[in-house]
Amino acid sequence: MKLLSLNVGKPQEITWDGKTLRTSIFKSAVADERKVSFLNIEGDEQSDLRVHGGVNKAVYAYDVSHYEHWKKLLRRQDWPCGLFGENLTTEGLPDDKVKIGDVYQIGTALMQVVQPRFPCNKLNVRFQLPDMAERFATQRRHGIYFRVVKEGVLKAGDEISLLDPSPFNVTVQQYVDCYYAKGADKTLVDAILSIPFLPESQRRAFTSFA
């Protein structure tokens, strides 16, 4: 497992569909070492803190395997790392292998998987496609939000190690599928609700499915 690219961005105003939006989805790859704090990566800043950022969404990771899927689906080849707004473009962390609660070491930082990313309309802006957020939800390749357990530094090329496997038998993919199925699998809903660090907004959603 490897960190292929480290990507950061600052808020900027973009005009889309006749409206001016403030977004940080436009990320650029950086080659130097960056500090990871409990809230973000050095040089990166979230825009809408109602839905982005905070300790449970400090770092967003998206696996390169998802890129290959999207290239085929959208028939586009201009795919720089960070295109989905992720801080970490990874190799070896697909949603169907990573479990909620897994703790990984990247560089000297320790990060725990907390939840998937759910799409917003900023994906439409980034891809210049009015239905990209809808496509993202349909394809169910959402990526991973980490909380930072131990601050540290990292850089592109760092190895990624599973330091502490999760005691919760719920993959990111299972979580996503259960969410969109509105809790059809009650056993899985119970497993998700048993996670003590489940963000409150997610706990409310899954409680409504129970």
mmCIF file of C-alpha atoms in Angstrom:
data_model
loop_
_atom_site.group_PDB
_atom_site.id
_atom_site.type_symbol
_atom_site.label_atom_id
_atom_site.label_comp_id
_atom_site.label_asym_id
_atom_site.label_seq_id
_atom_site.Cartn_x
_atom_site.Cartn_y
_atom_site.Cartn_z
ATOM 1 C CA MET A 1 0.000 0.000 0.000
ATOM 2 C CA LYS A 2 1.322 3.396 -0.941
ATOM 3 C CA LEU A 3 0.563 7.115 -0.937
ATOM 4 C CA LEU A 4 0.771 7.966 -4.637
ATOM 5 C CA SER A 5 0.002 11.665 -4.345
ATOM 6 C CA LEU A 6 -0.459 14.264 -1.602
ATOM 7 C CA ASN A 7 -2.925 16.968 -2.654
ATOM 8 C CA VAL A 8 -3.892 20.273 -1.051
ATOM 9 C CA GLY A 9 -6.061 23.245 -1.923
ATOM 10 C CA LYS A 10 -7.420 26.538 -0.629
ATOM 11 C CA PRO A 11 -10.944 27.946 -0.903
ATOM 12 C CA GLN A 12 -11.735 29.691 -4.168
ATOM 13 C CA GLU A 13 -14.831 31.161 -5.751
ATOM 14 C CA ILE A 14 -16.152 29.441 -8.854
ATOM 15 C CA THR A 15 -19.109 30.374 -11.047
ATOM 16 C CA TRP A 16 -21.319 27.405 -11.867
ATOM 17 C CA ASP A 17 -24.849 27.317 -13.237
ATOM 18 C CA GLY A 18 -25.190 31.057 -12.780
ATOM 19 C CA LYS A 19 -24.132 30.974 -9.142
ATOM 20 C CA THR A 20 -20.898 31.778 -7.348
ATOM 21 C CA LEU A 21 -19.743 28.966 -5.090
ATOM 22 C CA ARG A 22 -16.901 28.798 -2.597
ATOM 23 C CA THR A 23 -15.088 25.482 -2.764
ATOM 24 C CA SER A 24 -11.805 23.769 -1.958
ATOM 25 C CA ILE A 25 -12.352 20.797 -4.252
ATOM 26 C CA PHE A 26 -9.603 21.974 -6.611
ATOM 27 C CA LYS A 27 -6.477 20.286 -5.254
ATOM 28 C CA SER A 28 -2.893 20.309 -6.498
ATOM 29 C CA ALA A 29 -0.265 17.656 -5.884
ATOM 30 C CA VAL A 30 2.706 18.674 -3.729
ATOM 31 C CA ALA A 31 6.044 16.890 -3.619
ATOM 32 C CA ASP A 32 7.346 18.158 -0.295
ATOM 33 C CA GLU A 33 6.674 16.797 3.176
ATOM 34 C CA ARG A 34 3.596 18.200 4.929
ATOM 35 C CA LYS A 35 2.390 18.167 8.522
ATOM 36 C CA VAL A 36 -0.866 16.402 9.328
ATOM 37 C CA SER A 37 -2.784 17.940 12.235
ATOM 38 C CA PHE A 38 -5.977 16.790 13.907
ATOM 39 C CA LEU A 39 -7.972 19.077 11.583
ATOM 40 C CA ASN A 40 -6.213 19.066 8.216
ATOM 41 C CA ILE A 41 -3.034 18.796 6.195
ATOM 42 C CA GLU A 42 -0.624 21.715 6.049
ATOM 43 C CA GLY A 43 -1.540 23.880 3.064
ATOM 44 C CA ASP A 44 -5.079 22.526 2.801
ATOM 45 C CA GLU A 45 -8.192 24.346 3.950
ATOM 46 C CA GLN A 46 -11.835 23.264 3.837
ATOM 47 C CA SER A 47 -14.506 25.707 2.663
ATOM 48 C CA ASP A 48 -17.943 24.730 3.951
ATOM 49 C CA LEU A 49 -17.352 23.493 7.482
ATOM 50 C CA ARG A 50 -20.986 22.467 7.815
ATOM 51 C CA VAL A 51 -20.299 19.428 5.637
ATOM 52 C CA HIS A 52 -16.510 19.281 5.304
ATOM 53 C CA GLY A 53 -13.665 19.290 7.775
ATOM 54 C CA GLY A 54 -13.661 18.749 11.507
ATOM 55 C CA VAL A 55 -11.890 15.967 13.350
ATOM 56 C CA ASN A 56 -13.936 13.204 11.691
ATOM 57 C CA LYS A 57 -13.246 14.530 8.180
ATOM 58 C CA ALA A 58 -9.721 15.798 8.618
ATOM 59 C CA VAL A 59 -8.252 13.873 5.677
ATOM 60 C CA TYR A 60 -9.955 12.458 2.585
ATOM 61 C CA ALA A 61 -8.442 9.540 0.661
ATOM 62 C CA TYR A 62 -9.399 8.130 -2.735
ATOM 63 C CA ASP A 63 -7.872 5.003 -4.215
ATOM 64 C CA VAL A 64 -6.296 4.871 -7.658
ATOM 65 C CA SER A 65 -8.414 1.818 -8.485
ATOM 66 C CA HIS A 66 -11.436 4.116 -8.508
ATOM 67 C CA TYR A 67 -9.695 6.349 -11.044
ATOM 68 C CA GLU A 68 -9.383 3.426 -13.436
ATOM 69 C CA HIS A 69 -13.104 2.773 -13.116
ATOM 70 C CA TRP A 70 -14.001 6.394 -13.854
ATOM 71 C CA LYS A 71 -11.644 6.626 -16.825
ATOM 72 C CA LYS A 72 -13.511 3.800 -18.509
ATOM 73 C CA LEU A 73 -16.930 5.083 -17.526
ATOM 74 C CA LEU A 74 -16.463 8.713 -18.584
ATOM 75 C CA ARG A 75 -13.968 8.032 -21.380
ATOM 76 C CA ARG A 76 -11.673 10.791 -20.253
ATOM 77 C CA GLN A 77 -7.923 10.639 -19.911
ATOM 78 C CA ASP A 78 -7.180 13.949 -18.167
ATOM 79 C CA TRP A 79 -7.124 12.566 -14.658
ATOM 80 C CA PRO A 80 -4.637 14.347 -12.384
ATOM 81 C CA CYS A 81 -4.413 13.103 -8.812
ATOM 82 C CA GLY A 82 -6.645 15.088 -6.496
ATOM 83 C CA LEU A 83 -9.395 15.362 -9.101
ATOM 84 C CA PHE A 84 -12.035 14.120 -6.668
ATOM 85 C CA GLY A 85 -10.932 16.610 -4.023
ATOM 86 C CA GLU A 86 -8.982 14.006 -2.108
ATOM 87 C CA ASN A 87 -5.951 14.830 0.003
ATOM 88 C CA LEU A 88 -4.478 11.367 -0.432
ATOM 89 C CA THR A 89 -4.472 9.440 -3.686
ATOM 90 C CA THR A 90 -3.697 5.923 -2.518
ATOM 91 C CA GLU A 91 -2.792 2.540 -3.918
ATOM 92 C CA GLY A 92 -4.171 -0.485 -2.081
ATOM 93 C CA LEU A 93 -7.009 1.103 -0.086
ATOM 94 C CA PRO A 94 -10.170 0.283 -2.064
ATOM 95 C CA ASP A 95 -13.474 0.765 -0.289
ATOM 96 C CA ASP A 96 -14.284 -2.952 -0.258
ATOM 97 C CA LYS A 97 -11.097 -3.849 1.630
ATOM 98 C CA VAL A 98 -10.881 -1.055 4.187
ATOM 99 C CA LYS A 99 -12.907 -1.351 7.403
ATOM 100 C CA ILE A 100 -14.417 1.379 9.524
ATOM 101 C CA GLY A 101 -12.053 1.673 12.488
ATOM 102 C CA ASP A 102 -8.877 0.512 10.736
ATOM 103 C CA VAL A 103 -5.845 2.529 11.852
ATOM 104 C CA TYR A 104 -3.144 3.179 9.260
ATOM 105 C CA GLN A 105 0.302 4.686 9.508
ATOM 106 C CA ILE A 106 1.264 7.005 6.665
ATOM 107 C CA GLY A 107 4.599 8.687 7.167
ATOM 108 C CA THR A 108 4.731 9.356 10.893
ATOM 109 C CA ALA A 109 0.991 10.083 11.189
ATOM 110 C CA LEU A 110 -1.627 7.625 12.425
ATOM 111 C CA MET A 111 -5.112 7.867 10.925
ATOM 112 C CA GLN A 112 -8.332 5.989 11.623
ATOM 113 C CA VAL A 113 -11.069 5.270 9.081
ATOM 114 C CA VAL A 114 -14.268 6.953 10.294
ATOM 115 C CA GLN A 115 -16.742 7.057 7.411
ATOM 116 C CA PRO A 116 -17.135 7.255 3.631
ATOM 117 C CA ARG A 117 -17.433 10.507 1.751
ATOM 118 C CA PHE A 118 -20.910 11.307 0.457
ATOM 119 C CA PRO A 119 -21.161 13.479 -2.663
ATOM 120 C CA CYS A 120 -22.171 17.117 -2.932
ATOM 121 C CA ASN A 121 -22.690 19.391 -5.928
ATOM 122 C CA LYS A 122 -19.065 20.539 -5.868
ATOM 123 C CA LEU A 123 -18.283 17.388 -7.863
ATOM 124 C CA ASN A 124 -20.483 18.797 -10.633
ATOM 125 C CA VAL A 125 -18.346 21.931 -10.624
ATOM 126 C CA ARG A 126 -15.052 20.051 -10.623
ATOM 127 C CA PHE A 127 -15.984 17.776 -13.513
ATOM 128 C CA GLN A 128 -18.131 20.332 -15.353
ATOM 129 C CA LEU A 129 -20.899 17.746 -15.448
ATOM 130 C CA PRO A 130 -24.334 18.653 -14.032
ATOM 131 C CA ASP A 131 -24.965 15.098 -12.820
ATOM 132 C CA MET A 132 -21.531 14.095 -11.520
ATOM 133 C CA ALA A 133 -22.639 13.989 -7.873
ATOM 134 C CA GLU A 134 -25.502 11.707 -8.880
ATOM 135 C CA ARG A 135 -23.132 9.496 -10.869
ATOM 136 C CA PHE A 136 -20.764 9.362 -7.918
ATOM 137 C CA ALA A 137 -23.572 8.123 -5.687
ATOM 138 C CA THR A 138 -24.732 5.589 -8.268
ATOM 139 C CA GLN A 139 -21.258 4.135 -8.811
ATOM 140 C CA ARG A 140 -20.675 3.879 -5.047
ATOM 141 C CA ARG A 141 -16.941 4.497 -5.119
ATOM 142 C CA HIS A 142 -16.879 7.026 -2.320
ATOM 143 C CA GLY A 143 -13.450 6.970 -0.723
ATOM 144 C CA ILE A 144 -12.485 7.320 2.910
ATOM 145 C CA TYR A 145 -12.585 10.009 5.559
ATOM 146 C CA PHE A 146 -9.892 9.685 8.220
ATOM 147 C CA ARG A 147 -9.567 11.209 11.623
ATOM 148 C CA VAL A 148 -6.015 11.818 12.786
ATOM 149 C CA VAL A 149 -5.092 9.736 15.823
ATOM 150 C CA LYS A 150 -1.488 10.934 15.986
ATOM 151 C CA GLU A 151 -0.202 14.037 14.257
ATOM 152 C CA GLY A 152 2.839 13.639 12.061
ATOM 153 C CA VAL A 153 4.296 14.322 8.632
ATOM 154 C CA LEU A 154 3.868 12.581 5.309
ATOM 155 C CA LYS A 155 4.761 12.930 1.648
ATOM 156 C CA ALA A 156 3.982 11.340 -1.683
ATOM 157 C CA GLY A 157 5.676 7.974 -2.008
ATOM 158 C CA ASP A 158 5.271 7.012 1.644
ATOM 159 C CA GLU A 159 4.295 3.447 2.410
ATOM 160 C CA ILE A 160 0.914 2.856 4.039
ATOM 161 C CA SER A 161 0.739 0.260 6.818
ATOM 162 C CA LEU A 162 -2.287 -1.200 8.589
ATOM 163 C CA LEU A 163 -1.175 -0.643 12.168
ATOM 164 C CA ASP A 164 -4.320 -1.646 14.064
ATOM 165 C CA PRO A 165 -7.048 -3.661 12.290
ATOM 166 C CA SER A 166 -10.602 -2.700 13.172
ATOM 167 C CA PRO A 167 -12.645 -4.811 15.600
ATOM 168 C CA PHE A 168 -15.731 -3.787 13.593
ATOM 169 C CA ASN A 169 -16.493 -6.033 10.639
ATOM 170 C CA VAL A 170 -17.872 -3.299 8.380
ATOM 171 C CA THR A 171 -16.070 -2.263 5.218
ATOM 172 C CA VAL A 172 -16.427 1.211 3.762
ATOM 173 C CA GLN A 173 -18.233 -0.355 0.803
ATOM 174 C CA GLN A 174 -20.706 -2.184 3.038
ATOM 175 C CA TYR A 175 -21.373 1.052 4.892
ATOM 176 C CA VAL A 176 -22.104 2.892 1.639
ATOM 177 C CA ASP A 177 -24.334 0.132 0.280
ATOM 178 C CA CYS A 178 -26.263 -0.092 3.550
ATOM 179 C CA TYR A 179 -26.809 3.663 3.559
ATOM 180 C CA TYR A 180 -28.281 3.741 0.061
ATOM 181 C CA ALA A 181 -30.379 0.643 0.752
ATOM 182 C CA LYS A 182 -31.821 2.526 3.748
ATOM 183 C CA GLY A 183 -30.811 -0.211 6.128
ATOM 184 C CA ALA A 184 -32.314 -3.214 4.352
ATOM 185 C CA ASP A 185 -29.699 -5.381 6.086
ATOM 186 C CA LYS A 186 -30.666 -4.934 9.738
ATOM 187 C CA THR A 187 -27.703 -6.969 10.980
ATOM 188 C CA LEU A 188 -25.377 -4.579 9.184
ATOM 189 C CA VAL A 189 -27.252 -1.577 10.566
ATOM 190 C CA ASP A 190 -26.754 -2.931 14.079
ATOM 191 C CA ALA A 191 -23.051 -3.459 13.376
ATOM 192 C CA ILE A 192 -22.686 0.122 12.167
ATOM 193 C CA LEU A 193 -24.574 1.513 15.152
ATOM 194 C CA SER A 194 -22.261 -0.416 17.484
ATOM 195 C CA ILE A 195 -19.309 1.719 16.351
ATOM 196 C CA PRO A 196 -18.743 4.119 19.272
ATOM 197 C CA PHE A 197 -17.085 6.884 17.231
ATOM 198 C CA LEU A 198 -19.772 6.937 14.517
ATOM 199 C CA PRO A 199 -20.398 10.630 13.721
ATOM 200 C CA GLU A 200 -23.680 11.865 15.161
ATOM 201 C CA SER A 201 -25.212 12.757 11.791
ATOM 202 C CA GLN A 202 -24.508 9.246 10.564
ATOM 203 C CA ARG A 203 -25.829 7.712 13.763
ATOM 204 C CA ARG A 204 -29.117 9.554 13.278
ATOM 205 C CA ALA A 205 -29.390 8.305 9.705
ATOM 206 C CA PHE A 206 -28.731 4.666 10.571
ATOM 207 C CA THR A 207 -30.944 4.835 13.656
ATOM 208 C CA SER A 208 -33.798 5.861 11.375
ATOM 209 C CA PHE A 209 -33.164 2.675 9.361
ATOM 210 C CA ALA A 210 -33.194 0.381 12.395
#
